[in-house]
Amino acid sequence: MQTLLALDQSLFLFLNHLPHPAWADSLAIALSGVGTAGLVWFVIGVWLFLREEKKDRWFFAPLVLAGAASWLLVEQILKPWAARSRPALEAGAVIVGDGRTDFSFPSGHATIAWAMAVVLSNKEPKWRWIFYLLAILISFSRIYIGKHFPLDVVAGGLLGWGIGRLMVYLVSMKRKKENR
């Protein structure tokens, strides 16, 4: 485990020490900000709903369930259990914005981003690449601005992907049951 954490810290320092021009810092802060509380994903969901899904009364169910499950599992259970310190407490970390000191594992931003990307990709497959690109950028921004270690982000992404798949499946089962 120590080897994995040492590798994680080394990878963090490499990625976190990439050049930090003002425009890149601003972009990373903006990406991280739009990922806060899954806001950007719900805005995209509302836009898609108003655009073409108005008749689908179950449209928001997987989106809301995935967001709620992600928040509950990460913020209320896993972060307190893992109790991993954030990179702000590491020597040599470049911190852009506030230097949060609460727990970091897994990344809530990455979890929600990947859960929402999965759900929205299920709704709009032709835009899948946009949703996953946004999830990747939000996830990377968390390392770049010094809020998370790479392992936090990877674990959050995998967890979010699983939550998204589960919620899509559960809602599709509910729909099938209702349509019988």
Tab-separated table of N, CA and C in Angstrom:
chain	number	residue	atom	x	y	z
A	1	MET	N	0.826	-1.199	0.000
A	1	MET	CA	0.000	0.000	0.000
A	1	MET	C	0.871	1.265	0.000
A	2	GLN	N	1.980	1.206	0.745
A	2	GLN	CA	2.868	2.372	0.811
A	2	GLN	C	3.457	2.695	-0.559
A	3	THR	N	3.751	1.651	-1.337
A	3	THR	CA	4.297	1.862	-2.676
A	3	THR	C	3.279	2.562	-3.566
A	4	LEU	N	2.025	2.126	-3.480
A	4	LEU	CA	0.952	2.744	-4.266
A	4	LEU	C	0.770	4.211	-3.879
A	5	LEU	N	0.784	4.497	-2.585
A	5	LEU	CA	0.622	5.879	-2.124
A	5	LEU	C	1.820	6.749	-2.524
A	6	ALA	N	3.018	6.164	-2.500
A	6	ALA	CA	4.212	6.913	-2.928
A	6	ALA	C	4.136	7.220	-4.423
A	7	LEU	N	3.702	6.243	-5.216
A	7	LEU	CA	3.521	6.456	-6.655
A	7	LEU	C	2.450	7.521	-6.900
A	8	ASP	N	1.369	7.451	-6.136
A	8	ASP	CA	0.281	8.424	-6.250
A	8	ASP	C	0.785	9.834	-5.949
A	9	GLN	N	1.591	9.967	-4.904
A	9	GLN	CA	2.136	11.275	-4.541
A	9	GLN	C	3.094	11.787	-5.621
A	10	SER	N	3.921	10.907	-6.159
A	10	SER	CA	4.855	11.308	-7.224
A	10	SER	C	4.104	11.754	-8.474
A	11	LEU	N	3.077	10.994	-8.860
A	11	LEU	CA	2.269	11.359	-10.024
A	11	LEU	C	1.537	12.677	-9.771
A	12	PHE	N	1.042	12.857	-8.536
A	12	PHE	CA	0.396	14.128	-8.187
A	12	PHE	C	1.362	15.288	-8.389
A	13	LEU	N	2.563	15.174	-7.832
A	13	LEU	CA	3.529	16.269	-7.931
A	13	LEU	C	3.901	16.553	-9.384
A	14	PHE	N	4.021	15.504	-10.215
A	14	PHE	CA	4.315	15.704	-11.633
A	14	PHE	C	3.181	16.472	-12.316
A	15	LEU	N	1.946	15.995	-12.160
A	15	LEU	CA	0.794	16.633	-12.823
A	15	LEU	C	0.509	18.018	-12.247
A	16	ASN	N	0.630	18.129	-10.947
A	16	ASN	CA	0.347	19.387	-10.268
A	16	ASN	C	1.399	20.455	-10.582
A	17	HIS	N	2.594	20.029	-10.979
A	17	HIS	CA	3.658	20.975	-11.304
A	17	HIS	C	3.793	21.238	-12.796
A	18	LEU	N	2.811	20.835	-13.579
A	18	LEU	CA	2.790	21.246	-14.979
A	18	LEU	C	2.742	22.771	-14.999
A	19	PRO	N	3.129	23.408	-16.096
A	19	PRO	CA	3.084	24.879	-16.130
A	19	PRO	C	1.709	25.411	-15.705
A	20	HIS	N	1.731	26.492	-14.960
A	20	HIS	CA	0.513	27.101	-14.436
A	20	HIS	C	0.331	28.536	-14.945
A	21	PRO	N	0.188	28.719	-16.275
A	21	PRO	CA	-0.110	30.080	-16.739
A	21	PRO	C	-1.476	30.507	-16.207
A	22	ALA	N	-1.692	31.789	-16.110
A	22	ALA	CA	-2.937	32.316	-15.531
A	22	ALA	C	-4.173	31.769	-16.239
A	23	TRP	N	-4.135	31.655	-17.575
A	23	TRP	CA	-5.308	31.174	-18.310
A	23	TRP	C	-5.627	29.717	-17.949
A	24	ALA	N	-4.576	28.889	-17.748
A	24	ALA	CA	-4.796	27.480	-17.410
A	24	ALA	C	-5.362	27.352	-15.997
A	25	ASP	N	-4.851	28.170	-15.076
A	25	ASP	CA	-5.393	28.164	-13.717
A	25	ASP	C	-6.860	28.586	-13.725
A	26	SER	N	-7.171	29.633	-14.491
A	26	SER	CA	-8.565	30.106	-14.579
A	26	SER	C	-9.473	29.039	-15.176
A	27	LEU	N	-8.999	28.372	-16.224
A	27	LEU	CA	-9.783	27.306	-16.852
A	27	LEU	C	-10.003	26.150	-15.878
A	28	ALA	N	-8.957	25.754	-15.173
A	28	ALA	CA	-9.070	24.648	-14.216
A	28	ALA	C	-10.025	25.000	-13.075
A	29	ILE	N	-9.948	26.232	-12.585
A	29	ILE	CA	-10.868	26.674	-11.525
A	29	ILE	C	-12.298	26.658	-12.053
A	30	ALA	N	-12.500	27.133	-13.285
A	30	ALA	CA	-13.845	27.141	-13.881
A	30	ALA	C	-14.372	25.719	-14.045
A	31	LEU	N	-13.545	24.813	-14.551
A	31	LEU	CA	-13.969	23.417	-14.718
A	31	LEU	C	-14.305	22.786	-13.379
A	32	SER	N	-13.480	23.043	-12.404
A	32	SER	CA	-13.730	22.516	-11.071
A	32	SER	C	-15.014	23.110	-10.499
A	33	GLY	N	-15.219	24.397	-10.761
A	33	GLY	CA	-16.424	25.075	-10.267
A	33	GLY	C	-17.700	24.551	-10.888
A	34	VAL	N	-17.678	24.288	-12.208
A	34	VAL	CA	-18.901	23.781	-12.840
A	34	VAL	C	-19.192	22.360	-12.387
A	35	GLY	N	-18.168	21.676	-11.880
A	35	GLY	CA	-18.386	20.330	-11.363
A	35	GLY	C	-18.926	20.303	-9.947
A	36	THR	N	-18.903	21.449	-9.262
A	36	THR	CA	-19.362	21.506	-7.879
A	36	THR	C	-20.836	21.154	-7.781
A	37	ALA	N	-21.132	20.194	-6.926
A	37	ALA	CA	-22.501	19.726	-6.664
A	37	ALA	C	-23.208	19.228	-7.925
A	38	GLY	N	-22.453	18.936	-8.960
A	38	GLY	CA	-23.060	18.413	-10.183
A	38	GLY	C	-23.899	19.414	-10.944
A	39	LEU	N	-23.718	20.693	-10.655
A	39	LEU	CA	-24.568	21.729	-11.238
A	39	LEU	C	-24.588	21.702	-12.759
A	40	VAL	N	-23.422	21.626	-13.393
A	40	VAL	CA	-23.375	21.645	-14.854
A	40	VAL	C	-24.160	20.477	-15.444
A	41	TRP	N	-24.120	19.343	-14.776
A	41	TRP	CA	-24.810	18.154	-15.283
A	41	TRP	C	-26.320	18.322	-15.220
A	42	PHE	N	-26.804	18.934	-14.166
A	42	PHE	CA	-28.247	19.148	-14.062
A	42	PHE	C	-28.718	20.204	-15.060
A	43	VAL	N	-27.880	21.202	-15.317
A	43	VAL	CA	-28.214	22.203	-16.338
A	43	VAL	C	-28.294	21.529	-17.711
A	44	ILE	N	-27.326	20.674	-18.024
A	44	ILE	CA	-27.369	19.928	-19.292
A	44	ILE	C	-28.612	19.051	-19.337
A	45	GLY	N	-28.925	18.390	-18.231
A	45	GLY	CA	-30.116	17.540	-18.168
A	45	GLY	C	-31.395	18.313	-18.415
A	46	VAL	N	-31.527	19.479	-17.802
A	46	VAL	CA	-32.718	20.314	-18.018
A	46	VAL	C	-32.791	20.743	-19.477
A	47	TRP	N	-31.663	21.145	-20.037
A	47	TRP	CA	-31.645	21.553	-21.443
A	47	TRP	C	-32.083	20.405	-22.352
A	48	LEU	N	-31.555	19.201	-22.122
A	48	LEU	CA	-31.951	18.043	-22.939
A	48	LEU	C	-33.433	17.728	-22.765
A	49	PHE	N	-33.906	17.819	-21.543
A	49	PHE	CA	-35.315	17.547	-21.263
A	49	PHE	C	-36.211	18.526	-22.021
A	50	LEU	N	-35.895	19.802	-21.927
A	50	LEU	CA	-36.707	20.819	-22.599
A	50	LEU	C	-36.599	20.705	-24.117
A	51	ARG	N	-35.462	20.263	-24.601
A	51	ARG	CA	-35.232	20.150	-26.027
A	51	ARG	C	-35.993	18.995	-26.664
A	52	GLU	N	-36.009	17.837	-26.002
A	52	GLU	CA	-36.598	16.698	-26.707
A	52	GLU	C	-37.205	15.601	-25.852
A	53	GLU	N	-37.104	15.674	-24.570
A	53	GLU	CA	-37.547	14.559	-23.739
A	53	GLU	C	-38.760	14.882	-22.869
A	54	LYS	N	-39.526	15.888	-23.213
A	54	LYS	CA	-40.602	16.362	-22.344
A	54	LYS	C	-41.625	15.288	-21.978
A	55	LYS	N	-41.797	14.302	-22.833
A	55	LYS	CA	-42.807	13.271	-22.573
A	55	LYS	C	-42.295	12.157	-21.661
A	56	ASP	N	-41.024	12.149	-21.389
A	56	ASP	CA	-40.415	11.090	-20.581
A	56	ASP	C	-40.449	11.477	-19.106
A	57	ARG	N	-41.429	10.965	-18.386
A	57	ARG	CA	-41.567	11.348	-16.975
A	57	ARG	C	-40.461	10.771	-16.095
A	58	TRP	N	-39.715	9.806	-16.602
A	58	TRP	CA	-38.612	9.208	-15.857
A	58	TRP	C	-37.267	9.831	-16.214
A	59	PHE	N	-37.264	10.855	-17.039
A	59	PHE	CA	-36.020	11.427	-17.553
A	59	PHE	C	-35.034	11.796	-16.443
A	60	PHE	N	-35.506	12.468	-15.415
A	60	PHE	CA	-34.608	12.965	-14.369
A	60	PHE	C	-34.278	11.935	-13.293
A	61	ALA	N	-35.004	10.834	-13.242
A	61	ALA	CA	-34.801	9.857	-12.167
A	61	ALA	C	-33.357	9.366	-12.066
A	62	PRO	N	-32.749	8.858	-13.147
A	62	PRO	CA	-31.368	8.378	-12.978
A	62	PRO	C	-30.383	9.506	-12.678
A	63	LEU	N	-30.649	10.694	-13.195
A	63	LEU	CA	-29.781	11.843	-12.947
A	63	LEU	C	-29.797	12.220	-11.463
A	64	VAL	N	-30.985	12.348	-10.912
A	64	VAL	CA	-31.129	12.720	-9.500
A	64	VAL	C	-30.616	11.606	-8.590
A	65	LEU	N	-30.977	10.363	-8.902
A	65	LEU	CA	-30.532	9.237	-8.079
A	65	LEU	C	-29.013	9.084	-8.108
A	66	ALA	N	-28.416	9.225	-9.280
A	66	ALA	CA	-26.955	9.108	-9.390
A	66	ALA	C	-26.262	10.231	-8.622
A	67	GLY	N	-26.784	11.446	-8.725
A	67	GLY	CA	-26.198	12.569	-7.991
A	67	GLY	C	-26.312	12.387	-6.488
A	68	ALA	N	-27.492	11.988	-6.032
A	68	ALA	CA	-27.711	11.794	-4.593
A	68	ALA	C	-26.877	10.631	-4.059
A	69	ALA	N	-26.848	9.524	-4.788
A	69	ALA	CA	-26.067	8.360	-4.351
A	69	ALA	C	-24.578	8.692	-4.309
A	70	SER	N	-24.099	9.432	-5.300
A	70	SER	CA	-22.683	9.824	-5.338
A	70	SER	C	-22.332	10.669	-4.126
A	71	TRP	N	-23.141	11.678	-3.865
A	71	TRP	CA	-22.869	12.566	-2.730
A	71	TRP	C	-22.907	11.798	-1.413
A	72	LEU	N	-23.954	11.013	-1.222
A	72	LEU	CA	-24.120	10.283	0.032
A	72	LEU	C	-22.962	9.313	0.262
A	73	LEU	N	-22.656	8.517	-0.737
A	73	LEU	CA	-21.606	7.514	-0.586
A	73	LEU	C	-20.232	8.151	-0.366
A	74	VAL	N	-19.912	9.168	-1.151
A	74	VAL	CA	-18.581	9.779	-1.055
A	74	VAL	C	-18.445	10.662	0.178
A	75	GLU	N	-19.325	11.642	0.294
A	75	GLU	CA	-19.160	12.659	1.340
A	75	GLU	C	-19.537	12.174	2.741
A	76	GLN	N	-20.510	11.311	2.834
A	76	GLN	CA	-20.989	10.898	4.150
A	76	GLN	C	-20.395	9.576	4.638
A	77	ILE	N	-19.918	8.746	3.697
A	77	ILE	CA	-19.419	7.430	4.107
A	77	ILE	C	-17.927	7.253	3.811
A	78	LEU	N	-17.546	7.327	2.541
A	78	LEU	CA	-16.176	6.969	2.158
A	78	LEU	C	-15.108	7.958	2.615
A	79	LYS	N	-15.353	9.257	2.452
A	79	LYS	CA	-14.323	10.223	2.871
A	79	LYS	C	-14.044	10.139	4.374
A	80	PRO	N	-15.075	10.132	5.230
A	80	PRO	CA	-14.779	9.994	6.660
A	80	PRO	C	-14.105	8.656	7.005
A	81	TRP	N	-14.481	7.599	6.293
A	81	TRP	CA	-13.899	6.279	6.554
A	81	TRP	C	-12.431	6.240	6.134
A	82	ALA	N	-12.129	6.714	4.920
A	82	ALA	CA	-10.750	6.678	4.416
A	82	ALA	C	-9.873	7.716	5.116
A	83	ALA	N	-10.446	8.866	5.427
A	83	ALA	CA	-9.758	9.942	6.158
A	83	ALA	C	-8.394	10.299	5.553
A	84	ARG	N	-8.340	10.377	4.236
A	84	ARG	CA	-7.090	10.743	3.570
A	84	ARG	C	-6.971	12.261	3.483
A	85	SER	N	-5.823	12.777	3.885
A	85	SER	CA	-5.584	14.221	3.837
A	85	SER	C	-5.479	14.696	2.396
A	86	ARG	N	-5.845	15.940	2.192
A	86	ARG	CA	-5.739	16.544	0.858
A	86	ARG	C	-4.291	16.940	0.565
A	87	PRO	N	-3.998	17.117	-0.730
A	87	PRO	CA	-2.637	17.505	-1.116
A	87	PRO	C	-2.188	18.855	-0.554
A	88	ALA	N	-3.109	19.703	-0.141
A	88	ALA	CA	-2.731	21.010	0.413
A	88	ALA	C	-1.787	20.840	1.600
A	89	LEU	N	-1.857	19.688	2.231
A	89	LEU	CA	-1.009	19.430	3.386
A	89	LEU	C	0.332	18.806	2.999
A	90	GLU	N	0.520	18.544	1.706
A	90	GLU	CA	1.761	17.940	1.206
A	90	GLU	C	2.784	19.024	0.878
A	91	ALA	N	4.023	18.753	1.181
A	91	ALA	CA	5.095	19.685	0.827
A	91	ALA	C	5.230	19.750	-0.689
A	92	GLY	N	5.324	20.946	-1.219
A	92	GLY	CA	5.556	21.125	-2.643
A	92	GLY	C	4.319	21.177	-3.515
A	93	ALA	N	3.146	21.045	-2.954
A	93	ALA	CA	1.922	21.088	-3.761
A	93	ALA	C	1.650	22.516	-4.217
A	94	VAL	N	1.274	22.652	-5.497
A	94	VAL	CA	0.846	23.947	-6.030
A	94	VAL	C	-0.663	24.004	-5.834
A	95	ILE	N	-1.110	24.910	-4.989
A	95	ILE	CA	-2.533	25.015	-4.681
A	95	ILE	C	-3.085	26.257	-5.370
A	96	VAL	N	-4.084	26.062	-6.208
A	96	VAL	CA	-4.749	27.169	-6.894
A	96	VAL	C	-6.104	27.333	-6.216
A	97	GLY	N	-6.374	28.525	-5.715
A	97	GLY	CA	-7.618	28.730	-4.968
A	97	GLY	C	-7.395	28.386	-3.505
A	98	ASP	N	-8.477	28.036	-2.830
A	98	ASP	CA	-8.377	27.737	-1.398
A	98	ASP	C	-7.663	26.406	-1.178
A	99	GLY	N	-6.970	26.297	-0.079
A	99	GLY	CA	-6.278	25.064	0.284
A	99	GLY	C	-7.127	24.262	1.250
A	100	ARG	N	-8.108	23.561	0.720
A	100	ARG	CA	-9.027	22.799	1.573
A	100	ARG	C	-8.260	21.792	2.417
A	101	THR	N	-8.775	21.543	3.599
A	101	THR	CA	-8.113	20.605	4.496
A	101	THR	C	-9.022	19.465	4.937
A	102	ASP	N	-10.224	19.354	4.349
A	102	ASP	CA	-11.066	18.207	4.683
A	102	ASP	C	-10.530	16.986	3.935
A	103	PHE	N	-11.220	15.876	4.013
A	103	PHE	CA	-10.710	14.638	3.417
A	103	PHE	C	-10.848	14.621	1.900
A	104	SER	N	-10.001	13.786	1.262
A	104	SER	CA	-9.928	13.831	-0.201
A	104	SER	C	-10.304	12.544	-0.927
A	105	PHE	N	-10.367	11.406	-0.260
A	105	PHE	CA	-10.576	10.135	-0.973
A	105	PHE	C	-11.960	9.573	-0.730
A	106	PRO	N	-12.673	9.318	-1.828
A	106	PRO	CA	-12.420	9.601	-3.233
A	106	PRO	C	-12.892	11.008	-3.597
A	107	SER	N	-12.570	11.444	-4.797
A	107	SER	CA	-12.979	12.774	-5.249
A	107	SER	C	-14.484	12.804	-5.513
A	108	GLY	N	-15.180	13.685	-4.817
A	108	GLY	CA	-16.617	13.854	-5.053
A	108	GLY	C	-16.901	14.443	-6.421
A	109	HIS	N	-16.057	15.385	-6.860
A	109	HIS	CA	-16.233	15.978	-8.192
A	109	HIS	C	-16.127	14.909	-9.277
A	110	ALA	N	-15.100	14.051	-9.172
A	110	ALA	CA	-14.920	12.997	-10.177
A	110	ALA	C	-16.064	11.991	-10.118
A	111	THR	N	-16.494	11.639	-8.919
A	111	THR	CA	-17.588	10.672	-8.780
A	111	THR	C	-18.844	11.193	-9.462
A	112	ILE	N	-19.227	12.410	-9.142
A	112	ILE	CA	-20.443	12.979	-9.733
A	112	ILE	C	-20.268	13.182	-11.235
A	113	ALA	N	-19.101	13.671	-11.662
A	113	ALA	CA	-18.883	13.908	-13.093
A	113	ALA	C	-19.049	12.623	-13.898
A	114	TRP	N	-18.449	11.543	-13.437
A	114	TRP	CA	-18.533	10.280	-14.180
A	114	TRP	C	-19.923	9.659	-14.080
A	115	ALA	N	-20.573	9.764	-12.935
A	115	ALA	CA	-21.942	9.239	-12.817
A	115	ALA	C	-22.872	9.972	-13.779
A	116	MET	N	-22.751	11.290	-13.834
A	116	MET	CA	-23.614	12.084	-14.710
A	116	MET	C	-23.277	11.851	-16.183
A	117	ALA	N	-21.995	11.701	-16.500
A	117	ALA	CA	-21.606	11.429	-17.889
A	117	ALA	C	-22.215	10.112	-18.367
A	118	VAL	N	-22.214	9.106	-17.512
A	118	VAL	CA	-22.814	7.813	-17.866
A	118	VAL	C	-24.314	7.962	-18.093
A	119	VAL	N	-24.997	8.627	-17.164
A	119	VAL	CA	-26.456	8.784	-17.271
A	119	VAL	C	-26.824	9.587	-18.518
A	120	LEU	N	-26.159	10.713	-18.725
A	120	LEU	CA	-26.489	11.548	-19.883
A	120	LEU	C	-26.098	10.880	-21.199
A	121	SER	N	-25.024	10.101	-21.198
A	121	SER	CA	-24.639	9.354	-22.404
A	121	SER	C	-25.690	8.318	-22.762
A	122	ASN	N	-26.332	7.779	-21.749
A	122	ASN	CA	-27.415	6.831	-21.990
A	122	ASN	C	-28.608	7.533	-22.628
A	123	LYS	N	-28.832	8.774	-22.252
A	123	LYS	CA	-29.946	9.557	-22.797
A	123	LYS	C	-29.634	10.094	-24.190
A	124	GLU	N	-28.410	10.542	-24.399
A	124	GLU	CA	-27.984	11.171	-25.660
A	124	GLU	C	-26.679	10.548	-26.147
A	125	PRO	N	-26.730	9.343	-26.705
A	125	PRO	CA	-25.496	8.662	-27.121
A	125	PRO	C	-24.645	9.452	-28.117
A	126	LYS	N	-25.268	10.260	-28.952
A	126	LYS	CA	-24.484	10.998	-29.955
A	126	LYS	C	-23.587	12.064	-29.312
A	127	TRP	N	-23.868	12.453	-28.097
A	127	TRP	CA	-23.064	13.449	-27.394
A	127	TRP	C	-22.174	12.821	-26.327
A	128	ARG	N	-22.092	11.523	-26.338
A	128	ARG	CA	-21.321	10.782	-25.334
A	128	ARG	C	-19.905	11.342	-25.187
A	129	TRP	N	-19.251	11.609	-26.297
A	129	TRP	CA	-17.860	12.081	-26.238
A	129	TRP	C	-17.751	13.417	-25.509
A	130	ILE	N	-18.752	14.273	-25.644
A	130	ILE	CA	-18.738	15.566	-24.941
A	130	ILE	C	-18.877	15.346	-23.441
A	131	PHE	N	-19.808	14.475	-23.049
A	131	PHE	CA	-20.029	14.217	-21.622
A	131	PHE	C	-18.789	13.603	-20.972
A	132	TYR	N	-18.179	12.635	-21.659
A	132	TYR	CA	-16.983	12.001	-21.092
A	132	TYR	C	-15.777	12.942	-21.110
A	133	LEU	N	-15.657	13.766	-22.137
A	133	LEU	CA	-14.578	14.754	-22.165
A	133	LEU	C	-14.723	15.729	-20.996
A	134	LEU	N	-15.938	16.186	-20.734
A	134	LEU	CA	-16.170	17.087	-19.605
A	134	LEU	C	-15.820	16.396	-18.285
A	135	ALA	N	-16.188	15.128	-18.141
A	135	ALA	CA	-15.846	14.382	-16.920
A	135	ALA	C	-14.326	14.266	-16.762
A	136	ILE	N	-13.627	14.006	-17.856
A	136	ILE	CA	-12.161	13.916	-17.814
A	136	ILE	C	-11.554	15.259	-17.411
A	137	LEU	N	-12.035	16.338	-18.018
A	137	LEU	CA	-11.485	17.667	-17.718
A	137	LEU	C	-11.758	18.086	-16.278
A	138	ILE	N	-12.975	17.843	-15.796
A	138	ILE	CA	-13.295	18.162	-14.396
A	138	ILE	C	-12.391	17.348	-13.474
A	139	SER	N	-12.243	16.069	-13.774
A	139	SER	CA	-11.413	15.194	-12.939
A	139	SER	C	-9.956	15.663	-12.922
A	140	PHE	N	-9.396	15.940	-14.102
A	140	PHE	CA	-8.006	16.392	-14.170
A	140	PHE	C	-7.821	17.727	-13.445
A	141	SER	N	-8.816	18.603	-13.558
A	141	SER	CA	-8.696	19.918	-12.913
A	141	SER	C	-8.490	19.788	-11.409
A	142	ARG	N	-9.049	18.744	-10.818
A	142	ARG	CA	-8.929	18.557	-9.371
A	142	ARG	C	-7.481	18.261	-8.956
A	143	ILE	N	-6.745	17.588	-9.825
A	143	ILE	CA	-5.323	17.325	-9.557
A	143	ILE	C	-4.509	18.582	-9.852
A	144	TYR	N	-4.776	19.194	-10.988
A	144	TYR	CA	-4.026	20.365	-11.445
A	144	TYR	C	-4.071	21.507	-10.429
A	145	ILE	N	-5.240	21.736	-9.827
A	145	ILE	CA	-5.347	22.845	-8.869
A	145	ILE	C	-4.982	22.430	-7.441
A	146	GLY	N	-4.574	21.177	-7.276
A	146	GLY	CA	-4.048	20.736	-5.991
A	146	GLY	C	-5.074	20.278	-4.977
A	147	LYS	N	-6.264	19.937	-5.411
A	147	LYS	CA	-7.305	19.515	-4.469
A	147	LYS	C	-7.318	18.007	-4.222
A	148	HIS	N	-6.806	17.229	-5.204
A	148	HIS	CA	-6.852	15.768	-5.087
A	148	HIS	C	-5.605	15.112	-5.640
A	149	PHE	N	-5.302	13.958	-5.084
A	149	PHE	CA	-4.290	13.071	-5.632
A	149	PHE	C	-4.907	12.309	-6.804
A	150	PRO	N	-4.078	11.812	-7.741
A	150	PRO	CA	-4.619	11.037	-8.868
A	150	PRO	C	-5.470	9.841	-8.435
A	151	LEU	N	-5.049	9.133	-7.397
A	151	LEU	CA	-5.816	7.972	-6.933
A	151	LEU	C	-7.212	8.374	-6.452
A	152	ASP	N	-7.335	9.546	-5.842
A	152	ASP	CA	-8.651	10.055	-5.421
A	152	ASP	C	-9.566	10.198	-6.631
A	153	VAL	N	-8.998	10.748	-7.703
A	153	VAL	CA	-9.762	11.032	-8.918
A	153	VAL	C	-10.113	9.743	-9.663
A	154	VAL	N	-9.153	8.832	-9.769
A	154	VAL	CA	-9.420	7.553	-10.446
A	154	VAL	C	-10.485	6.766	-9.680
A	155	ALA	N	-10.346	6.691	-8.364
A	155	ALA	CA	-11.342	5.974	-7.556
A	155	ALA	C	-12.713	6.634	-7.691
A	156	GLY	N	-12.749	7.959	-7.648
A	156	GLY	CA	-14.015	8.671	-7.817
A	156	GLY	C	-14.626	8.424	-9.182
A	157	GLY	N	-13.794	8.431	-10.222
A	157	GLY	CA	-14.286	8.176	-11.575
A	157	GLY	C	-14.867	6.781	-11.721
A	158	LEU	N	-14.163	5.782	-11.206
A	158	LEU	CA	-14.664	4.403	-11.281
A	158	LEU	C	-15.945	4.232	-10.472
A	159	LEU	N	-15.963	4.824	-9.300
A	159	LEU	CA	-17.160	4.768	-8.464
A	159	LEU	C	-18.331	5.452	-9.162
A	160	GLY	N	-18.091	6.624	-9.726
A	160	GLY	CA	-19.138	7.350	-10.441
A	160	GLY	C	-19.652	6.582	-11.639
A	161	TRP	N	-18.742	5.957	-12.386
A	161	TRP	CA	-19.150	5.150	-13.536
A	161	TRP	C	-20.078	4.025	-13.065
A	162	GLY	N	-19.699	3.356	-11.987
A	162	GLY	CA	-20.527	2.272	-11.458
A	162	GLY	C	-21.880	2.759	-10.966
A	163	ILE	N	-21.894	3.888	-10.275
A	163	ILE	CA	-23.158	4.454	-9.791
A	163	ILE	C	-24.042	4.837	-10.968
A	164	GLY	N	-23.464	5.476	-11.971
A	164	GLY	CA	-24.235	5.856	-13.156
A	164	GLY	C	-24.851	4.649	-13.837
A	165	ARG	N	-24.044	3.595	-14.051
A	165	ARG	CA	-24.554	2.367	-14.692
A	165	ARG	C	-25.671	1.750	-13.853
A	166	LEU	N	-25.471	1.705	-12.536
A	166	LEU	CA	-26.477	1.118	-11.650
A	166	LEU	C	-27.786	1.889	-11.713
A	167	MET	N	-27.724	3.207	-11.685
A	167	MET	CA	-28.949	4.007	-11.706
A	167	MET	C	-29.673	3.888	-13.046
A	168	VAL	N	-28.940	3.852	-14.136
A	168	VAL	CA	-29.563	3.655	-15.451
A	168	VAL	C	-30.269	2.300	-15.473
A	169	TYR	N	-29.607	1.271	-14.955
A	169	TYR	CA	-30.188	-0.073	-14.917
A	169	TYR	C	-31.442	-0.107	-14.042
A	170	LEU	N	-31.355	0.438	-12.828
A	170	LEU	CA	-32.502	0.397	-11.911
A	170	LEU	C	-33.715	1.128	-12.483
A	171	VAL	N	-33.487	2.280	-13.078
A	171	VAL	CA	-34.606	3.031	-13.656
A	171	VAL	C	-35.168	2.293	-14.867
A	172	SER	N	-34.321	1.653	-15.658
A	172	SER	CA	-34.841	0.899	-16.811
A	172	SER	C	-35.663	-0.299	-16.341
A	173	MET	N	-35.263	-0.937	-15.241
A	173	MET	CA	-36.055	-2.048	-14.687
A	173	MET	C	-37.406	-1.539	-14.180
A	174	LYS	N	-37.406	-0.388	-13.543
A	174	LYS	CA	-38.657	0.207	-13.046
A	174	LYS	C	-39.575	0.533	-14.218
A	175	ARG	N	-39.023	1.065	-15.288
A	175	ARG	CA	-39.820	1.378	-16.485
A	175	ARG	C	-40.427	0.115	-17.083
A	176	LYS	N	-39.622	-0.946	-17.199
A	176	LYS	CA	-40.120	-2.206	-17.762
A	176	LYS	C	-41.250	-2.768	-16.917
A	177	LYS	N	-41.075	-2.709	-15.622
A	177	LYS	CA	-42.097	-3.213	-14.698
A	177	LYS	C	-43.386	-2.406	-14.848
A	178	GLU	N	-43.244	-1.112	-14.985
A	178	GLU	CA	-44.400	-0.227	-15.109
A	178	GLU	C	-45.128	-0.421	-16.442
A	179	ASN	N	-44.399	-0.789	-17.481
A	179	ASN	CA	-44.986	-0.945	-18.815
A	179	ASN	C	-45.609	-2.315	-19.057
A	180	ARG	N	-45.565	-3.196	-18.091
A	180	ARG	CA	-46.175	-4.523	-18.260
A	180	ARG	C	-47.661	-4.467	-18.158
